[in-house]
Coordinates of C-alpha atoms in Angstrom, one line a residue:
X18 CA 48.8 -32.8 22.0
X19 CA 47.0 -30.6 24.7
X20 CA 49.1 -32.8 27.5
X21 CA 52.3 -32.1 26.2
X22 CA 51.6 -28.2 25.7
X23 CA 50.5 -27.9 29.0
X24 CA 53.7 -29.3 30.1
X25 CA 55.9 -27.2 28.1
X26 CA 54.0 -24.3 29.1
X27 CA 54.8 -25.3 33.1
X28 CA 57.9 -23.7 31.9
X29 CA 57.9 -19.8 32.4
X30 CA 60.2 -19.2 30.1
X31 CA 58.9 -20.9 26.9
X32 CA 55.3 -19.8 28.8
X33 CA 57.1 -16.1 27.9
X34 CA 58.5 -17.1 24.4
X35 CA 55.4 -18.4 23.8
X36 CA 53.3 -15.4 24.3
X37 CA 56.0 -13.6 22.0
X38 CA 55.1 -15.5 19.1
X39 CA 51.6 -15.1 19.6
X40 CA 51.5 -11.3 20.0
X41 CA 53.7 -11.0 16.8
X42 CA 50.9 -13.7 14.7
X43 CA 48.5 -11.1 15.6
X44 CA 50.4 -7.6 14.4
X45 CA 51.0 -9.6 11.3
X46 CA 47.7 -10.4 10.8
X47 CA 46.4 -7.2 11.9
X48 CA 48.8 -5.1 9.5
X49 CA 47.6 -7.9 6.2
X50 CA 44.4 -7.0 6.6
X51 CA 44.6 -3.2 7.2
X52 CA 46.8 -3.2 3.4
X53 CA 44.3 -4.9 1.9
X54 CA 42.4 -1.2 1.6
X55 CA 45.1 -0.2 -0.7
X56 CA 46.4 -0.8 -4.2
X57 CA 49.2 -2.5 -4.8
X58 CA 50.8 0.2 -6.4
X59 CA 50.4 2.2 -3.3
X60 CA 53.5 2.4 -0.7
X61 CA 51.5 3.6 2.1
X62 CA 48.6 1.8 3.8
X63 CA 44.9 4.5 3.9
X64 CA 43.4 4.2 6.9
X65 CA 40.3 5.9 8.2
X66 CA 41.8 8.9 9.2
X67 CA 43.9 9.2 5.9
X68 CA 40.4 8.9 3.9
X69 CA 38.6 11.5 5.4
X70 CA 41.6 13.8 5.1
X71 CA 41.6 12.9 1.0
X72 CA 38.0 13.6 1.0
X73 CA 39.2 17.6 1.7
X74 CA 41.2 17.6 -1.2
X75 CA 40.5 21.1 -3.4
X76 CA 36.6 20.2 -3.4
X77 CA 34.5 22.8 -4.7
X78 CA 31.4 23.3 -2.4
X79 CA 29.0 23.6 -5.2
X80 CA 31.0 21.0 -7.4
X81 CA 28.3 18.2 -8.8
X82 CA 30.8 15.9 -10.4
X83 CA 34.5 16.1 -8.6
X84 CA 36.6 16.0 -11.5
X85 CA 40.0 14.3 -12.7
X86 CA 42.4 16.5 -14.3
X87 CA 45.9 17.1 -14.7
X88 CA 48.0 19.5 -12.6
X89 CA 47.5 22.9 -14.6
X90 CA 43.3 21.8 -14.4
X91 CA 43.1 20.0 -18.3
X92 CA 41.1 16.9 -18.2
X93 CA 42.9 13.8 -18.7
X94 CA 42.1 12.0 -21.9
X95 CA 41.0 8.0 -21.4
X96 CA 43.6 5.9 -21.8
X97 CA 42.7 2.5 -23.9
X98 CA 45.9 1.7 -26.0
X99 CA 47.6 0.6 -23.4
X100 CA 47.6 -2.2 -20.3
X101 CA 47.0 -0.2 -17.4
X102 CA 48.7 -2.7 -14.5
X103 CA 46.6 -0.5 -11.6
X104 CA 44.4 2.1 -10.8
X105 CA 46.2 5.6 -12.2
X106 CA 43.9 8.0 -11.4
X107 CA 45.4 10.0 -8.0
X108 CA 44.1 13.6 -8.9
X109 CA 40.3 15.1 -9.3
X110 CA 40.9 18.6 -9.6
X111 CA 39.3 20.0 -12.5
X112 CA 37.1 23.2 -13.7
X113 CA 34.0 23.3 -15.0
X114 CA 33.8 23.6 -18.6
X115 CA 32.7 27.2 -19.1
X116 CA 32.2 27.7 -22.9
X117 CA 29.2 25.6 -22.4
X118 CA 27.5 28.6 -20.4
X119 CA 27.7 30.6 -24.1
X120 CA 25.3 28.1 -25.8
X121 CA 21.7 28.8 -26.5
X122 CA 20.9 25.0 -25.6
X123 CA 22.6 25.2 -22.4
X124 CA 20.5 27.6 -21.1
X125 CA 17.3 25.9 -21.8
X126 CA 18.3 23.3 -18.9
X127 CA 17.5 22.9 -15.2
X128 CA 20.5 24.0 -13.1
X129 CA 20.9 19.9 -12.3
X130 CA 21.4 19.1 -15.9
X131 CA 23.9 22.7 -16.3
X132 CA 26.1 20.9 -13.7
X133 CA 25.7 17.7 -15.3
X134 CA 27.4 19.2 -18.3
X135 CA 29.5 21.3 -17.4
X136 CA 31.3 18.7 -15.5
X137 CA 30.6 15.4 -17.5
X138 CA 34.3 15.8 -18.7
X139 CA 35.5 15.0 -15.4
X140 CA 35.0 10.9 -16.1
X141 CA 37.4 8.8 -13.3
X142 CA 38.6 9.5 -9.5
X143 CA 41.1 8.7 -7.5
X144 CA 40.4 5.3 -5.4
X145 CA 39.5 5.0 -1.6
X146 CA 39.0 1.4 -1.4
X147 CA 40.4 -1.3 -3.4
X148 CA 40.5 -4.7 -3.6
X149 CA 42.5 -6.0 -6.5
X150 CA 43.2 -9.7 -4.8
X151 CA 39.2 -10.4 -5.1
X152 CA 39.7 -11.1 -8.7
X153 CA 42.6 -13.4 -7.8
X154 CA 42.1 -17.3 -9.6
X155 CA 39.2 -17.9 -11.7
X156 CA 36.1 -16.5 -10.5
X157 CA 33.1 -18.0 -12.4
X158 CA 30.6 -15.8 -11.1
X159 CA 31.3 -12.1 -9.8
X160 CA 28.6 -10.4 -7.8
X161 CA 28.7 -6.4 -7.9
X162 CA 26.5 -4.4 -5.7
X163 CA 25.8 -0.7 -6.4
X164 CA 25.1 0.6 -2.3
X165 CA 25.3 3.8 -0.8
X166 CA 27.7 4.4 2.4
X167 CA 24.7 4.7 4.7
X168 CA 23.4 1.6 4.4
X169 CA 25.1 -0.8 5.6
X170 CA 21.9 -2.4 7.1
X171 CA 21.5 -3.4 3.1
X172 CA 24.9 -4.6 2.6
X173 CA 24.7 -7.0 5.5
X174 CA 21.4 -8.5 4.6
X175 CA 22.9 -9.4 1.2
X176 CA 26.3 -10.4 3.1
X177 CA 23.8 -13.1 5.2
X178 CA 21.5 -14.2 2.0
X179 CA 22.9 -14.5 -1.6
X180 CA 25.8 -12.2 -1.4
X181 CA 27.9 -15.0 0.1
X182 CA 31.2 -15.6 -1.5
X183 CA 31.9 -19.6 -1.8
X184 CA 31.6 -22.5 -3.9
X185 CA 27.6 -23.4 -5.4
X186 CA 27.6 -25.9 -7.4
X187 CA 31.3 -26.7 -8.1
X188 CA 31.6 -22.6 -8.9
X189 CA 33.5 -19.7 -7.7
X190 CA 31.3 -17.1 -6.3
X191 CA 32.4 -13.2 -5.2
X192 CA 31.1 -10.7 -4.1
X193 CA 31.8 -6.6 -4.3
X194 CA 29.8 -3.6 -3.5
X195 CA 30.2 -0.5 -5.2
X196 CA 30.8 2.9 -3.0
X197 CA 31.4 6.8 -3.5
X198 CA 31.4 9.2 -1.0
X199 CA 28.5 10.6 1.2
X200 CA 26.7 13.1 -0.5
X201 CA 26.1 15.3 2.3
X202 CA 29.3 16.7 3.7
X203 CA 28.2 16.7 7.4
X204 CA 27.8 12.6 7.0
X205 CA 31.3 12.3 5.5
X206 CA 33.7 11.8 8.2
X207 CA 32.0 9.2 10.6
X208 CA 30.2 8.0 7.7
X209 CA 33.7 7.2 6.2
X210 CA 35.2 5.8 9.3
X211 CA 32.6 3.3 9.7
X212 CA 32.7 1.7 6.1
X213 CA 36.7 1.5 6.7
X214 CA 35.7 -0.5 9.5
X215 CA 33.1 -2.6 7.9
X216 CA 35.8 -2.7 5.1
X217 CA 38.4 -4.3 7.5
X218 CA 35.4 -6.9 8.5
X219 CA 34.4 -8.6 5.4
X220 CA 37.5 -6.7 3.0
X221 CA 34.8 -6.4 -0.2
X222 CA 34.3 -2.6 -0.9
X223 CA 35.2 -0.8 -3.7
X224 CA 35.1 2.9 -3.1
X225 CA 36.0 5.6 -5.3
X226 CA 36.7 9.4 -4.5
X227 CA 32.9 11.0 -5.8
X228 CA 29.4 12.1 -4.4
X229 CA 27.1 8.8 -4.8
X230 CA 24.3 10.8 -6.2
X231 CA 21.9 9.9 -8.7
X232 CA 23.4 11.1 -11.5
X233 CA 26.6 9.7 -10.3
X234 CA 25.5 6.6 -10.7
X235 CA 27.2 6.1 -13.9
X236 CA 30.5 7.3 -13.0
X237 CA 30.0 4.0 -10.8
X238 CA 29.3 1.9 -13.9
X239 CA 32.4 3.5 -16.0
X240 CA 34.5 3.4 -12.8
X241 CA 34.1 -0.5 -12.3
X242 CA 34.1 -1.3 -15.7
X243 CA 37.9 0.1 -15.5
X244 CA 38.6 -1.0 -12.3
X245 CA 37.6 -4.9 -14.1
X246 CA 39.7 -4.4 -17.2
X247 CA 42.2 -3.7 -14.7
X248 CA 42.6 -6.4 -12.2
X249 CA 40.3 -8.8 -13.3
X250 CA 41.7 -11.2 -16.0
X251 CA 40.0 -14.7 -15.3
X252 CA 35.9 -13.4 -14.2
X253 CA 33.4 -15.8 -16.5
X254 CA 30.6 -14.1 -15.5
X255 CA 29.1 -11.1 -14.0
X256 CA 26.1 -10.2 -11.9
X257 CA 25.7 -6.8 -11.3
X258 CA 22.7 -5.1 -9.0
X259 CA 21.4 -2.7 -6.9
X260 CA 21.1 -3.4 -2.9
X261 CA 17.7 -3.8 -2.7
X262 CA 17.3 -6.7 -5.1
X263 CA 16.4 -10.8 -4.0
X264 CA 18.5 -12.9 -6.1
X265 CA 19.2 -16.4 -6.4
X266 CA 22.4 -17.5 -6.9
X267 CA 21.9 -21.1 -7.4
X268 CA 18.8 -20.3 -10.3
X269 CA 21.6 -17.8 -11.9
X270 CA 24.6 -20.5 -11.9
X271 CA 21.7 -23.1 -13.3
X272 CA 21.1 -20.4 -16.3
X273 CA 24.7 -20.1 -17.0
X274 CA 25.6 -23.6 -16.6
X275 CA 22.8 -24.6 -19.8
X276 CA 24.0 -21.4 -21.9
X277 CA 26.1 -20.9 -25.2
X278 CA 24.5 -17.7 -26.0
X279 CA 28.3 -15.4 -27.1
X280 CA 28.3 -12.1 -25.8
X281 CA 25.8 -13.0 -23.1
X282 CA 23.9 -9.8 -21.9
X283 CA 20.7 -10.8 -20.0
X284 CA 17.9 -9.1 -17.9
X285 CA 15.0 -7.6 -17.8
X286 CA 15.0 -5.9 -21.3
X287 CA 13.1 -2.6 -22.3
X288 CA 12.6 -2.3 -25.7
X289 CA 11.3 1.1 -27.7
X290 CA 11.4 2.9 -24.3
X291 CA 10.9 6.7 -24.5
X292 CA 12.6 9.3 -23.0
X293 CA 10.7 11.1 -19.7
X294 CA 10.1 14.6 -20.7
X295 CA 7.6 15.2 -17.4
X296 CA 9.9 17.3 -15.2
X297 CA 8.3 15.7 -12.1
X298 CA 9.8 12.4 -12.8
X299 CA 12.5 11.0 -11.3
X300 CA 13.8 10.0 -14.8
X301 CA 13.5 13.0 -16.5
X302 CA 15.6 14.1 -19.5
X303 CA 14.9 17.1 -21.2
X304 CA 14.9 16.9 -25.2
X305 CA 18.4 19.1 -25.3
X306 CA 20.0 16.2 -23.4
X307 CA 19.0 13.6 -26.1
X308 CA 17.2 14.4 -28.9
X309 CA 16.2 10.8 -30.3
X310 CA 12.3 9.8 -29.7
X311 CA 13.8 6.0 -28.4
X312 CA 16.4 4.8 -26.7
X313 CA 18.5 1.7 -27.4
X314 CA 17.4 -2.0 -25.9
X315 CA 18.9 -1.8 -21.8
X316 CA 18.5 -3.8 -19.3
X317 CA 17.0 -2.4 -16.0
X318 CA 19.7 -1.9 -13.6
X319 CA 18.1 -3.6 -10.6
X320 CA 19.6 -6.6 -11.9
X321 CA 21.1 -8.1 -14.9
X322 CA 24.2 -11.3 -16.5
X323 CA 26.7 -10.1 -18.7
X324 CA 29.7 -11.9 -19.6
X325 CA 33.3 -10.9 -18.6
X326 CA 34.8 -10.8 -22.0
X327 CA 32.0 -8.6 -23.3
X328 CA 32.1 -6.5 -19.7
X329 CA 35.8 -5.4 -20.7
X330 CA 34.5 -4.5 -24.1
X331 CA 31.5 -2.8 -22.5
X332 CA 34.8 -0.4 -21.1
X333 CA 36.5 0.3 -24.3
X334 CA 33.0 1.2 -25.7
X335 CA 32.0 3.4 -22.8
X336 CA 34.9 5.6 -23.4
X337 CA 33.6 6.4 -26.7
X338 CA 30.7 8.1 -25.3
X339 CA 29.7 10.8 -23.5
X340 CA 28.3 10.4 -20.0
X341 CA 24.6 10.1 -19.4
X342 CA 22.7 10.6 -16.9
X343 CA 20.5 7.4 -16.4
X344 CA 23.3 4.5 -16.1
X345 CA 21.5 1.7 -17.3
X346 CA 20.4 3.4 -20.2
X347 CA 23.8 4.4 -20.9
X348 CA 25.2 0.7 -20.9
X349 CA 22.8 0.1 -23.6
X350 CA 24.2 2.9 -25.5
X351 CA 27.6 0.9 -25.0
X352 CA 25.8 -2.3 -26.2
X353 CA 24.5 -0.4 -29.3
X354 CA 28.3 0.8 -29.9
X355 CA 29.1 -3.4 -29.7
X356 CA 25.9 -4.1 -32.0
X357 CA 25.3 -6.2 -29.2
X358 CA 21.7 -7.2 -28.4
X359 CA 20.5 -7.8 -24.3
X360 CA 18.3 -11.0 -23.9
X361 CA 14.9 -10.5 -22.1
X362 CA 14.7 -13.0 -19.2
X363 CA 11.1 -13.1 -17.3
X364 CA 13.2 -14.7 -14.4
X365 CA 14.3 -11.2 -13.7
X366 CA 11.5 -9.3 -12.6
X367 CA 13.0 -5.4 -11.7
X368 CA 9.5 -4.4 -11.0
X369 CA 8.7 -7.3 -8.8
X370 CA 6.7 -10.4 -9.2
X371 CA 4.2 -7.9 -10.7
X372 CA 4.1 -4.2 -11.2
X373 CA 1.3 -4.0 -8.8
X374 CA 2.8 -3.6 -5.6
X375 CA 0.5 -4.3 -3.2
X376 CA -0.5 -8.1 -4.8
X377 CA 0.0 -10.6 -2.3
X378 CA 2.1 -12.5 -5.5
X379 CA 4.7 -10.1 -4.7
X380 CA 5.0 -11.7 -1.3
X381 CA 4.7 -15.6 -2.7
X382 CA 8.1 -17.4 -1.7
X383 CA 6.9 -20.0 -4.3
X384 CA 7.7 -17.7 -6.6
X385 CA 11.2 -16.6 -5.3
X386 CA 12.5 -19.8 -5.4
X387 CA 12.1 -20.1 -9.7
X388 CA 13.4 -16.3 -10.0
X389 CA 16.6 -15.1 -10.4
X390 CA 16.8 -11.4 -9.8
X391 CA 13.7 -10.1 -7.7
X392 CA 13.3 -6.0 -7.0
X393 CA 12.5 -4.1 -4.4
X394 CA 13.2 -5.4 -1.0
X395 CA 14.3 -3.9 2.0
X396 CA 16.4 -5.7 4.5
X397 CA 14.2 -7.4 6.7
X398 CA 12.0 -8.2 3.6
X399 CA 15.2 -9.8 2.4
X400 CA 15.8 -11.9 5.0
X401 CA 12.4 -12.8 6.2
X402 CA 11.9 -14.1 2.3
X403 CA 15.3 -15.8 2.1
X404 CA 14.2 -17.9 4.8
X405 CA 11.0 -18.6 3.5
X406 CA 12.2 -20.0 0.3
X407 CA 14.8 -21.7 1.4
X408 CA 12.2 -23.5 3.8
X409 CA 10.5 -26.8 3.4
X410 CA 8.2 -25.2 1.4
X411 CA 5.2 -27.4 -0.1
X412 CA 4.2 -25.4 -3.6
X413 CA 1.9 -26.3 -5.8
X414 CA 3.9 -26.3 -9.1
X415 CA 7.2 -26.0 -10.1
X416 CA 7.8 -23.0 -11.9
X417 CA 11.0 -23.7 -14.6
X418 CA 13.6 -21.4 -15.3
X419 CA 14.3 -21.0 -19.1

């Protein structure tokens, strides 16, 4: 075959025609993969430029939670009757709910928490990113990362490791990571010009039109349990973690493959935990907030298996509620909703191997290679143990996964 190109190509004019058709392969190709940022119910293609423009769009300076409203400023009610065929949320104007300010209990909270509520009404944003064809076929096991925009360095550690899309085991493996917006406005622009770019790369980021602040983080959880019920209509299973997690893919589909648990919510499982009333801690809630003395049995959001059926219920649940602060605590408000009860796994250790961080266990590949979900790690931890236990390692015992 290369013989008789080369001779055909000894002609200038097909050597012309032939550069034609190339040149055109490549704007095709170029154009398919810069509308792959877009929904499929959108006519025109967002490219970088156009998504730092929308990040302008009637943005309060002060605003905590940017808000989804209608046109006159009303928040838009949930919408669960009906098949929503795309994301229909274009709009996140919306005014802070003032009567609040009036109310003796309101006033008893830290200025975080006051902007908490006063905009916890405001409950789904207009999408940056989308990527509806991911959920395309039947996907047994769909991985979903909660990152940041700024680091990327995280994102392509778990790109290179167990993030991979493929096949293991005779099963369909994705993967998606889960975006807002820079927090800090000076960081917005560039910031969002590079993730369009890394977005054009490897075409899995889903990124949705608020702050990614703590508190935001479960505007995350209700926006992809939405975005799933959406576009996602074959997904057996899902994995979702943060971006500082190990996890072993293979360990997880070997779980799955032995279980016939219905409703399948597994993790690592707090039971009877308390609310933090110490106004130094991270986790803080103050009584006002939520009154009860325990909260319902949740799985800790490093890393946890839930089922796809159950996920979309998980969505219909969630829109019952009000929004809380602490997202993994709030999905196990939605399970409660379900009477649905998570199943402790000690193969999924959120705290790390164990709690004391400086044991050398913490550092044991042996270990890694019988977990499944493994937290905190930072990139070059990642890797450097990914390698390790994927080694010819020599342990001593095999540890079983149950």
């Amino acid at each position: 075959m290369g013989v008789g190109l080369q001779s055909e190509m000894s002609d200038p004019w097909k050597k012309t025609m032939y550069r034609a058709v190339a040149a055109s392969l490549v704007l095709v190709v170029t154009i398919t993969v810069l509308q792959m940022g877009s929904s499929p119910s959108e006519q025109k293609t967002t490219f970088p430029e156009d998504a730092v423009e929308a990040q302008k769009r009637n943005i309060p300076a002060d605003s905590f939670w940017e808000p989804n409203t209608d046109t006159t400023g009303t928040a838009l009610a949930p919408v669960t009757e009906r098949q929503v065929l795309a994301w229909d949320v274009t709009t996140n104007n919306c005014t802070a709910n003032s009567n609040l300010t009036k109310l003796d209990w309101f006033k008893t909270l830290e200025p975080n928490f006051q902007q908490f509520i006063l905009y916890r009404h405001c409950r789904y944003f207009p999408i940056i990113i989308n990527h509806p064809e991911k959920c395309s076929g039947k996907i047994d096991l769909l991985i979903v990362v909660k990152s940041i925009i700024t680091q990327h360095d995280r994102r392509e550690a778990i790109r290179k490791t167990w993030g991979k899309n493929g096949v293991i085991n005779g099963k369909t493996v994705r993967t998606l990571f889960l975006l807002g917006k820079a927090s800090k406005e000076e960081e917005q622009a560039n910031y969002q010009k590079l993730l369009h770019y890394e977005n054009l790369i490897y075409g899995d980021i889903l990124q949705w039109d608020f702050l990614d602040t703590f508190f935001n983080l479960t505007l995350k959880e209700v926006h992809f349990l939405k975005w799933l019920s959406i576009y996602c209509q074959d997904v057996r299973y899902i994995f979702k973690g943060d971006d500082d997690v190990y996890v072993s893919p293979t360990n997880v589909m070997e779980y799955l493959d032995g279980n016939l648990v219905r409703d399948l919510f597994v993790g690592d499982v707090l039971y009877k935990a308390r609310p933090i009333r110490n106004k130094d801690n991270k986790y803080y809630i103050p009584s006002a907030l939520y009154k009860n003395n325990l909260y319902p049995p949740y799985a800790g959001g490093g890393g946890f298996l839930m089922d796809g059926p159950l996920a979309k219920r998980l969505y219909k649940a969630s829109e019952g509620l009000e929004l809380y602060p602490i997202d993994d605590v709030f999905l196990g408000m939605c399970l409660e909703v379900l009477k649905v009860n998570p199943i402790f796994h000690d193969g999924f250790k959120t705290f790390g191997i164990v709690r004391n961080k400086n044991s050398k266990m913490n550092k044991e590949p042996c270990f890694f290679r019988a977990m499944m979900v493994v937290h905190k790690l930072l990139p070059d931890e990642l890797l450097e143990m990914w390698d390790l236990a994927h080694s010819n390692l020599t342990c001593s015992r095999k540890l079983s996964i149950q």
